Amino acid sequence: MRPDLVGPGFVQVLARTTLVLRHRPRQQLPRGFSRYAVVQVTERFFSHAGPGFHTTGETAILLRMTTGTEETPLTIDELAARAGVTVRTVRFYGSKGLLPPPVIGPRRVGHYGPGHVARLALIEELQQQGMTLAGIERYLRQLPADLTPHDLAIHRAVVASWAPEAVETLARRELERRAGRPLGADDVERLTAMNVVAPGDGDTFRVDAGLLRLGVQLLDVPLSQEAILAAREVLVEHSRAAAHALSQLLRGEVEQRDARDVKTLSAHMQPLVVQALLTTFQRSLREELGEWLTGSGAD
């Protein structure tokens, strides 16, 4: 993982990545939801190399419907549960300046919001990539002060794109702790359909650690499982084609070079190709959104 290669300056370009779900017209959206869905993309191309799981370089998507109302403020206990950490950890991060202070409400109770949840998720991802606390502090200090929860989620998605494949075997209790919420039978079934978990021996599950948080968030998205999986298949098809074409192009350029040089060039080119892919995709999505809103007569 090279966080320095996907730093704040680059991620700012991605901060408004959106995708219109054309099969979900405005009049069919649930009450209280806006007319389009936000899609956050991590650079992982689905390739079913294992039983129900994917390999490094696959694409995972996070669909989040945007609402016109703010989320209910969270207490520190609720924030810790939502993020899957302890209250002590939240307080520690706050003391280090990794989290902004809460809004003090009635009875001097601190209230936290989506920004705190998103920042905790980003911190967790950076830790999983091996960054020290000092490194995380430096990384977060470079971020603009006015980033929205969506912006922070984009940062996390880019960081997660360099995560190696990590399939763990977890007991049900540990799975729910990592998820930050209880998981009913329907929840587990949906996570299984999304290739986030797979049944193991006894009461255990094989869990794709890199996709767990995204999968859990997808459980609350007001879209059918079929729509989510269809969106995934669109990304799978086209990202595989792009990966294959780029691979063939690069092979043609380096086939006469020394094997050591090829390996070095490959390691150098991978982050550049990912950045180019995400930037191009973001711009295409912006164009699609603009055309759709213009065609629908929306304000």
CSV table of C-alpha atoms in Angstrom, one decimal:
chain,number,residue,atom,x,y,z
A,1,MET,CA,0.0,0.0,0.0
A,2,ARG,CA,1.4,3.4,-0.9
A,3,PRO,CA,-0.9,6.1,0.7
A,4,ASP,CA,1.5,8.8,-0.6
A,5,LEU,CA,0.6,7.8,-4.2
A,6,VAL,CA,-3.1,8.4,-3.6
A,7,GLY,CA,-2.9,11.5,-1.4
A,8,PRO,CA,-5.4,14.3,-0.8
A,9,GLY,CA,-4.5,16.3,-3.9
A,10,PHE,CA,-5.5,13.5,-6.2
A,11,VAL,CA,-8.5,12.4,-4.2
A,12,GLN,CA,-10.0,15.9,-4.4
A,13,VAL,CA,-10.5,15.2,-8.1
A,14,LEU,CA,-12.8,12.4,-7.2
A,15,ALA,CA,-14.9,14.2,-4.5
A,16,ARG,CA,-18.0,14.5,-6.6
A,17,THR,CA,-18.2,11.0,-8.2
A,18,THR,CA,-21.9,10.3,-9.0
A,19,LEU,CA,-23.9,7.9,-11.1
A,20,VAL,CA,-27.5,8.0,-12.2
A,21,LEU,CA,-29.3,4.7,-12.0
A,22,ARG,CA,-31.4,5.0,-15.2
A,23,HIS,CA,-33.6,2.1,-14.2
A,24,ARG,CA,-34.7,3.9,-11.1
A,25,PRO,CA,-36.7,6.9,-12.3
A,26,ARG,CA,-37.4,9.9,-10.1
A,27,GLN,CA,-41.1,9.0,-9.5
A,28,GLN,CA,-40.2,5.5,-8.3
A,29,LEU,CA,-37.8,6.6,-5.6
A,30,PRO,CA,-38.9,6.2,-1.9
A,31,ARG,CA,-40.4,9.2,-0.2
A,32,GLY,CA,-37.8,11.6,1.1
A,33,PHE,CA,-35.0,10.5,-1.3
A,34,SER,CA,-33.5,12.6,-4.0
A,35,ARG,CA,-33.7,11.7,-7.7
A,36,TYR,CA,-30.3,10.1,-8.1
A,37,ALA,CA,-28.0,7.7,-6.3
A,38,VAL,CA,-24.4,8.3,-5.4
A,39,VAL,CA,-21.9,5.6,-6.3
A,40,GLN,CA,-18.5,5.3,-4.7
A,41,VAL,CA,-16.1,3.1,-6.5
A,42,THR,CA,-13.0,1.3,-5.3
A,43,GLU,CA,-10.5,-0.1,-7.7
A,44,ARG,CA,-11.3,-3.8,-7.4
A,45,PHE,CA,-12.3,-5.8,-10.5
A,46,PHE,CA,-14.5,-8.8,-9.7
A,47,SER,CA,-12.8,-12.0,-10.8
A,48,HIS,CA,-14.1,-15.1,-9.2
A,49,ALA,CA,-10.8,-16.7,-8.4
A,50,GLY,CA,-12.0,-18.3,-5.3
A,51,PRO,CA,-15.3,-19.8,-4.0
A,52,GLY,CA,-17.4,-16.7,-3.7
A,53,PHE,CA,-14.6,-14.2,-3.3
A,54,HIS,CA,-12.5,-11.9,-5.5
A,55,THR,CA,-8.8,-11.1,-5.8
A,56,THR,CA,-6.8,-7.9,-5.5
A,57,GLY,CA,-7.5,-5.5,-8.3
A,58,GLU,CA,-11.3,-6.1,-8.3
A,59,THR,CA,-14.0,-3.5,-8.2
A,60,ALA,CA,-16.4,-3.0,-5.3
A,61,ILE,CA,-19.1,-0.4,-5.3
A,62,LEU,CA,-21.0,1.4,-2.6
A,63,LEU,CA,-24.4,2.7,-3.5
A,64,ARG,CA,-25.8,5.3,-1.2
A,65,MET,CA,-29.0,7.1,-1.8
A,66,THR,CA,-28.7,10.8,-1.0
A,67,THR,CA,-31.4,12.3,1.2
A,68,GLY,CA,-32.7,15.8,1.7
A,69,THR,CA,-32.6,15.6,5.5
A,70,GLU,CA,-29.7,15.3,7.9
A,71,GLU,CA,-29.1,12.2,9.9
A,72,THR,CA,-30.0,12.1,13.6
A,73,PRO,CA,-27.0,13.1,15.7
A,74,LEU,CA,-25.2,10.3,17.5
A,75,THR,CA,-23.9,10.1,21.0
A,76,ILE,CA,-20.4,8.9,21.6
A,77,ASP,CA,-21.7,5.4,22.4
A,78,GLU,CA,-23.7,5.3,19.2
A,79,LEU,CA,-20.8,6.6,17.2
A,80,ALA,CA,-18.5,4.0,18.6
A,81,ALA,CA,-21.0,1.2,17.8
A,82,ARG,CA,-21.6,2.5,14.3
A,83,ALA,CA,-17.9,2.6,13.6
A,84,GLY,CA,-17.1,-0.7,15.3
A,85,VAL,CA,-14.7,0.8,17.8
A,86,THR,CA,-14.7,1.5,21.5
A,87,VAL,CA,-15.7,4.7,23.2
A,88,ARG,CA,-12.2,4.9,24.5
A,89,THR,CA,-10.8,4.8,21.0
A,90,VAL,CA,-13.1,7.7,19.9
A,91,ARG,CA,-12.0,9.8,22.8
A,92,PHE,CA,-8.3,9.0,22.1
A,93,TYR,CA,-8.7,10.0,18.4
A,94,GLY,CA,-10.4,13.2,19.5
A,95,SER,CA,-7.6,14.1,21.9
A,96,LYS,CA,-5.1,13.6,19.1
A,97,GLY,CA,-7.0,15.8,16.7
A,98,LEU,CA,-7.9,13.0,14.4
A,99,LEU,CA,-11.6,13.7,14.9
A,100,PRO,CA,-13.2,17.1,15.0
A,101,PRO,CA,-14.9,18.0,18.3
A,102,PRO,CA,-18.6,17.1,18.7
A,103,VAL,CA,-21.4,19.6,18.7
A,104,ILE,CA,-22.4,20.2,22.3
A,105,GLY,CA,-26.1,19.9,22.7
A,106,PRO,CA,-28.6,20.1,25.6
A,107,ARG,CA,-27.3,18.9,29.0
A,108,ARG,CA,-23.7,19.2,27.6
A,109,VAL,CA,-24.0,16.0,25.6
A,110,GLY,CA,-21.7,15.8,22.6
A,111,HIS,CA,-23.4,15.1,19.3
A,112,TYR,CA,-21.6,13.4,16.4
A,113,GLY,CA,-22.6,13.2,12.8
A,114,PRO,CA,-21.9,11.4,9.4
A,115,GLY,CA,-18.5,13.2,9.1
A,116,HIS,CA,-17.2,11.6,12.3
A,117,VAL,CA,-18.4,8.2,11.0
A,118,ALA,CA,-16.7,8.7,7.7
A,119,ARG,CA,-13.5,9.9,9.3
A,120,LEU,CA,-13.3,6.9,11.6
A,121,ALA,CA,-13.7,4.6,8.6
A,122,LEU,CA,-10.9,6.4,6.8
A,123,ILE,CA,-8.6,6.1,9.9
A,124,GLU,CA,-9.4,2.4,10.2
A,125,GLU,CA,-8.5,1.9,6.5
A,126,LEU,CA,-5.2,3.7,6.8
A,127,GLN,CA,-4.4,1.6,9.9
A,128,GLN,CA,-5.2,-1.6,7.9
A,129,GLN,CA,-2.7,-0.5,5.3
A,130,GLY,CA,0.0,-0.3,7.9
A,131,MET,CA,0.2,3.4,8.5
A,132,THR,CA,1.3,4.5,12.0
A,133,LEU,CA,-0.7,6.9,14.1
A,134,ALA,CA,1.8,9.6,13.3
A,135,GLY,CA,1.5,8.9,9.6
A,136,ILE,CA,-2.3,9.1,9.9
A,137,GLU,CA,-2.1,12.4,11.7
A,138,ARG,CA,0.1,13.8,8.9
A,139,TYR,CA,-2.3,12.4,6.2
A,140,LEU,CA,-5.4,13.9,7.8
A,141,ARG,CA,-3.7,17.3,8.3
A,142,GLN,CA,-3.3,17.6,4.6
A,143,LEU,CA,-7.0,17.2,4.0
A,144,PRO,CA,-9.1,20.3,3.4
A,145,ALA,CA,-11.1,21.3,6.4
A,146,ASP,CA,-14.4,21.5,4.6
A,147,LEU,CA,-14.6,17.9,3.3
A,148,THR,CA,-18.0,16.3,3.4
A,149,PRO,CA,-18.7,12.7,4.5
A,150,HIS,CA,-18.9,11.8,0.8
A,151,ASP,CA,-15.5,13.3,0.2
A,152,LEU,CA,-14.0,11.3,3.1
A,153,ALA,CA,-15.6,8.2,1.8
A,154,ILE,CA,-13.9,8.8,-1.6
A,155,HIS,CA,-10.6,9.1,0.2
A,156,ARG,CA,-11.2,5.8,1.9
A,157,ALA,CA,-12.2,4.1,-1.3
A,158,VAL,CA,-9.0,5.2,-3.0
A,159,VAL,CA,-6.9,4.0,0.0
A,160,ALA,CA,-8.8,0.7,0.1
A,161,SER,CA,-8.1,0.1,-3.6
A,162,TRP,CA,-4.5,-0.9,-2.7
A,163,ALA,CA,-5.5,-3.4,0.0
A,164,PRO,CA,-4.3,-6.9,-0.6
A,165,GLU,CA,-6.9,-9.7,-0.6
A,166,ALA,CA,-7.8,-10.4,3.1
A,167,VAL,CA,-10.3,-13.2,3.7
A,168,GLU,CA,-10.7,-14.0,7.4
A,169,THR,CA,-12.7,-16.6,9.2
A,170,LEU,CA,-14.8,-15.0,11.9
A,171,ALA,CA,-17.3,-16.2,14.5
A,172,ARG,CA,-20.8,-14.7,14.3
A,173,ARG,CA,-20.1,-12.5,17.3
A,174,GLU,CA,-16.9,-11.1,15.9
A,175,LEU,CA,-18.5,-10.6,12.5
A,176,GLU,CA,-21.2,-8.4,14.1
A,177,ARG,CA,-18.6,-6.5,16.1
A,178,ARG,CA,-16.7,-5.7,12.9
A,179,ALA,CA,-19.9,-4.8,11.2
A,180,GLY,CA,-20.8,-2.4,14.0
A,181,ARG,CA,-24.4,-3.8,14.2
A,182,PRO,CA,-26.4,-7.0,14.7
A,183,LEU,CA,-26.9,-9.0,11.6
A,184,GLY,CA,-30.1,-10.9,11.1
A,185,ALA,CA,-30.6,-13.9,8.8
A,186,ASP,CA,-31.7,-11.7,5.9
A,187,ASP,CA,-28.6,-9.5,6.4
A,188,VAL,CA,-26.3,-12.4,6.2
A,189,GLU,CA,-28.1,-13.7,3.1
A,190,ARG,CA,-27.6,-10.4,1.3
A,191,LEU,CA,-24.0,-10.1,2.3
A,192,THR,CA,-23.5,-13.6,1.0
A,193,ALA,CA,-25.1,-12.7,-2.3
A,194,MET,CA,-22.7,-9.7,-2.6
A,195,ASN,CA,-19.7,-12.1,-2.0
A,196,VAL,CA,-18.9,-10.2,1.2
A,197,VAL,CA,-19.3,-13.3,3.4
A,198,ALA,CA,-19.5,-17.0,2.8
A,199,PRO,CA,-20.6,-19.8,5.3
A,200,GLY,CA,-17.7,-21.5,7.0
A,201,ASP,CA,-17.5,-24.4,9.4
A,202,GLY,CA,-20.1,-24.4,12.3
A,203,ASP,CA,-21.1,-20.8,13.2
A,204,THR,CA,-18.2,-19.2,11.4
A,205,PHE,CA,-18.0,-17.1,8.2
A,206,ARG,CA,-15.3,-16.5,5.7
A,207,VAL,CA,-15.3,-12.7,5.4
A,208,ASP,CA,-13.8,-10.4,2.8
A,209,ALA,CA,-12.4,-7.8,5.2
A,210,GLY,CA,-12.0,-5.2,2.4
A,211,LEU,CA,-15.6,-5.3,1.5
A,212,LEU,CA,-17.3,-5.8,4.8
A,213,ARG,CA,-18.0,-2.1,5.6
A,214,LEU,CA,-19.2,-1.5,2.1
A,215,GLY,CA,-21.5,-4.5,2.2
A,216,VAL,CA,-23.0,-3.5,5.6
A,217,GLN,CA,-23.7,0.0,4.3
A,218,LEU,CA,-25.4,-1.5,1.2
A,219,LEU,CA,-27.8,-3.3,3.5
A,220,ASP,CA,-29.5,0.1,4.2
A,221,VAL,CA,-29.7,1.2,0.6
A,222,PRO,CA,-33.4,1.3,-0.6
A,223,LEU,CA,-32.6,-0.6,-3.8
A,224,SER,CA,-33.4,-4.2,-4.6
A,225,GLN,CA,-30.7,-6.8,-4.4
A,226,GLU,CA,-31.1,-7.3,-8.1
A,227,ALA,CA,-30.4,-3.7,-8.9
A,228,ILE,CA,-27.3,-3.7,-6.8
A,229,LEU,CA,-26.0,-6.8,-8.4
A,230,ALA,CA,-26.8,-5.5,-11.8
A,231,ALA,CA,-24.8,-2.4,-11.1
A,232,ARG,CA,-21.9,-4.5,-10.0
A,233,GLU,CA,-22.1,-6.6,-13.2
A,234,VAL,CA,-21.9,-3.5,-15.3
A,235,LEU,CA,-18.7,-2.5,-13.6
A,236,VAL,CA,-17.3,-6.0,-13.7
A,237,GLU,CA,-17.8,-6.2,-17.5
A,238,HIS,CA,-16.3,-2.9,-18.5
A,239,SER,CA,-13.5,-2.8,-15.9
A,240,ARG,CA,-12.3,-6.2,-16.9
A,241,ALA,CA,-12.3,-5.1,-20.5
A,242,ALA,CA,-10.3,-2.0,-19.6
A,243,ALA,CA,-7.8,-3.9,-17.5
A,244,HIS,CA,-7.2,-6.5,-20.3
A,245,ALA,CA,-6.7,-3.8,-23.0
A,246,LEU,CA,-4.3,-1.8,-20.8
A,247,SER,CA,-2.4,-4.9,-19.9
A,248,GLN,CA,-2.0,-5.9,-23.5
A,249,LEU,CA,-0.8,-2.4,-24.4
A,250,LEU,CA,1.8,-2.3,-21.6
A,251,ARG,CA,3.0,-5.8,-22.5
A,252,GLY,CA,3.7,-4.7,-26.0
A,253,GLU,CA,5.9,-1.8,-24.7
A,254,VAL,CA,8.0,-3.8,-22.3
A,255,GLU,CA,8.3,-7.3,-23.8
A,256,GLN,CA,11.9,-6.7,-25.0
A,257,ARG,CA,13.1,-5.5,-21.6
A,258,ASP,CA,14.9,-7.2,-18.8
A,259,ALA,CA,12.5,-9.1,-16.4
A,260,ARG,CA,13.7,-6.9,-13.5
A,261,ASP,CA,12.9,-3.7,-15.4
A,262,VAL,CA,9.5,-5.0,-16.3
A,263,LYS,CA,8.7,-5.7,-12.6
A,264,THR,CA,9.9,-2.3,-11.6
A,265,LEU,CA,7.9,-0.6,-14.3
A,266,SER,CA,4.8,-2.6,-13.4
A,267,ALA,CA,5.0,-1.5,-9.8
A,268,HIS,CA,5.4,2.1,-10.9
A,269,MET,CA,2.6,2.1,-13.4
A,270,GLN,CA,-0.1,0.5,-11.3
A,271,PRO,CA,-0.9,3.5,-9.2
A,272,LEU,CA,-0.8,5.8,-12.3
A,273,VAL,CA,-3.1,3.5,-14.2
A,274,VAL,CA,-5.6,3.4,-11.3
A,275,GLN,CA,-5.5,7.2,-10.9
A,276,ALA,CA,-6.1,7.6,-14.6
A,277,LEU,CA,-9.0,5.1,-14.5
A,278,LEU,CA,-10.7,6.7,-11.6
A,279,THR,CA,-10.3,10.2,-12.9
A,280,THR,CA,-11.7,9.3,-16.3
A,281,PHE,CA,-14.6,7.4,-14.8
A,282,GLN,CA,-15.4,10.3,-12.5
A,283,ARG,CA,-15.5,12.7,-15.4
A,284,SER,CA,-17.7,10.4,-17.4
A,285,LEU,CA,-20.1,10.0,-14.5
A,286,ARG,CA,-20.3,13.8,-14.2
A,287,GLU,CA,-21.2,14.1,-17.8
A,288,GLU,CA,-23.9,11.4,-17.5
A,289,LEU,CA,-25.4,13.1,-14.5
A,290,GLY,CA,-25.5,16.5,-16.2
A,291,GLU,CA,-27.2,15.0,-19.3
A,292,TRP,CA,-29.7,13.1,-17.2
A,293,LEU,CA,-30.6,16.1,-15.1
A,294,THR,CA,-30.9,18.3,-18.2
A,295,GLY,CA,-33.1,15.8,-20.0
A,296,SER,CA,-35.4,15.3,-16.9
A,297,GLY,CA,-36.0,19.1,-16.6
A,298,ALA,CA,-34.7,19.1,-13.1
A,299,ASP,CA,-33.5,22.3,-11.4
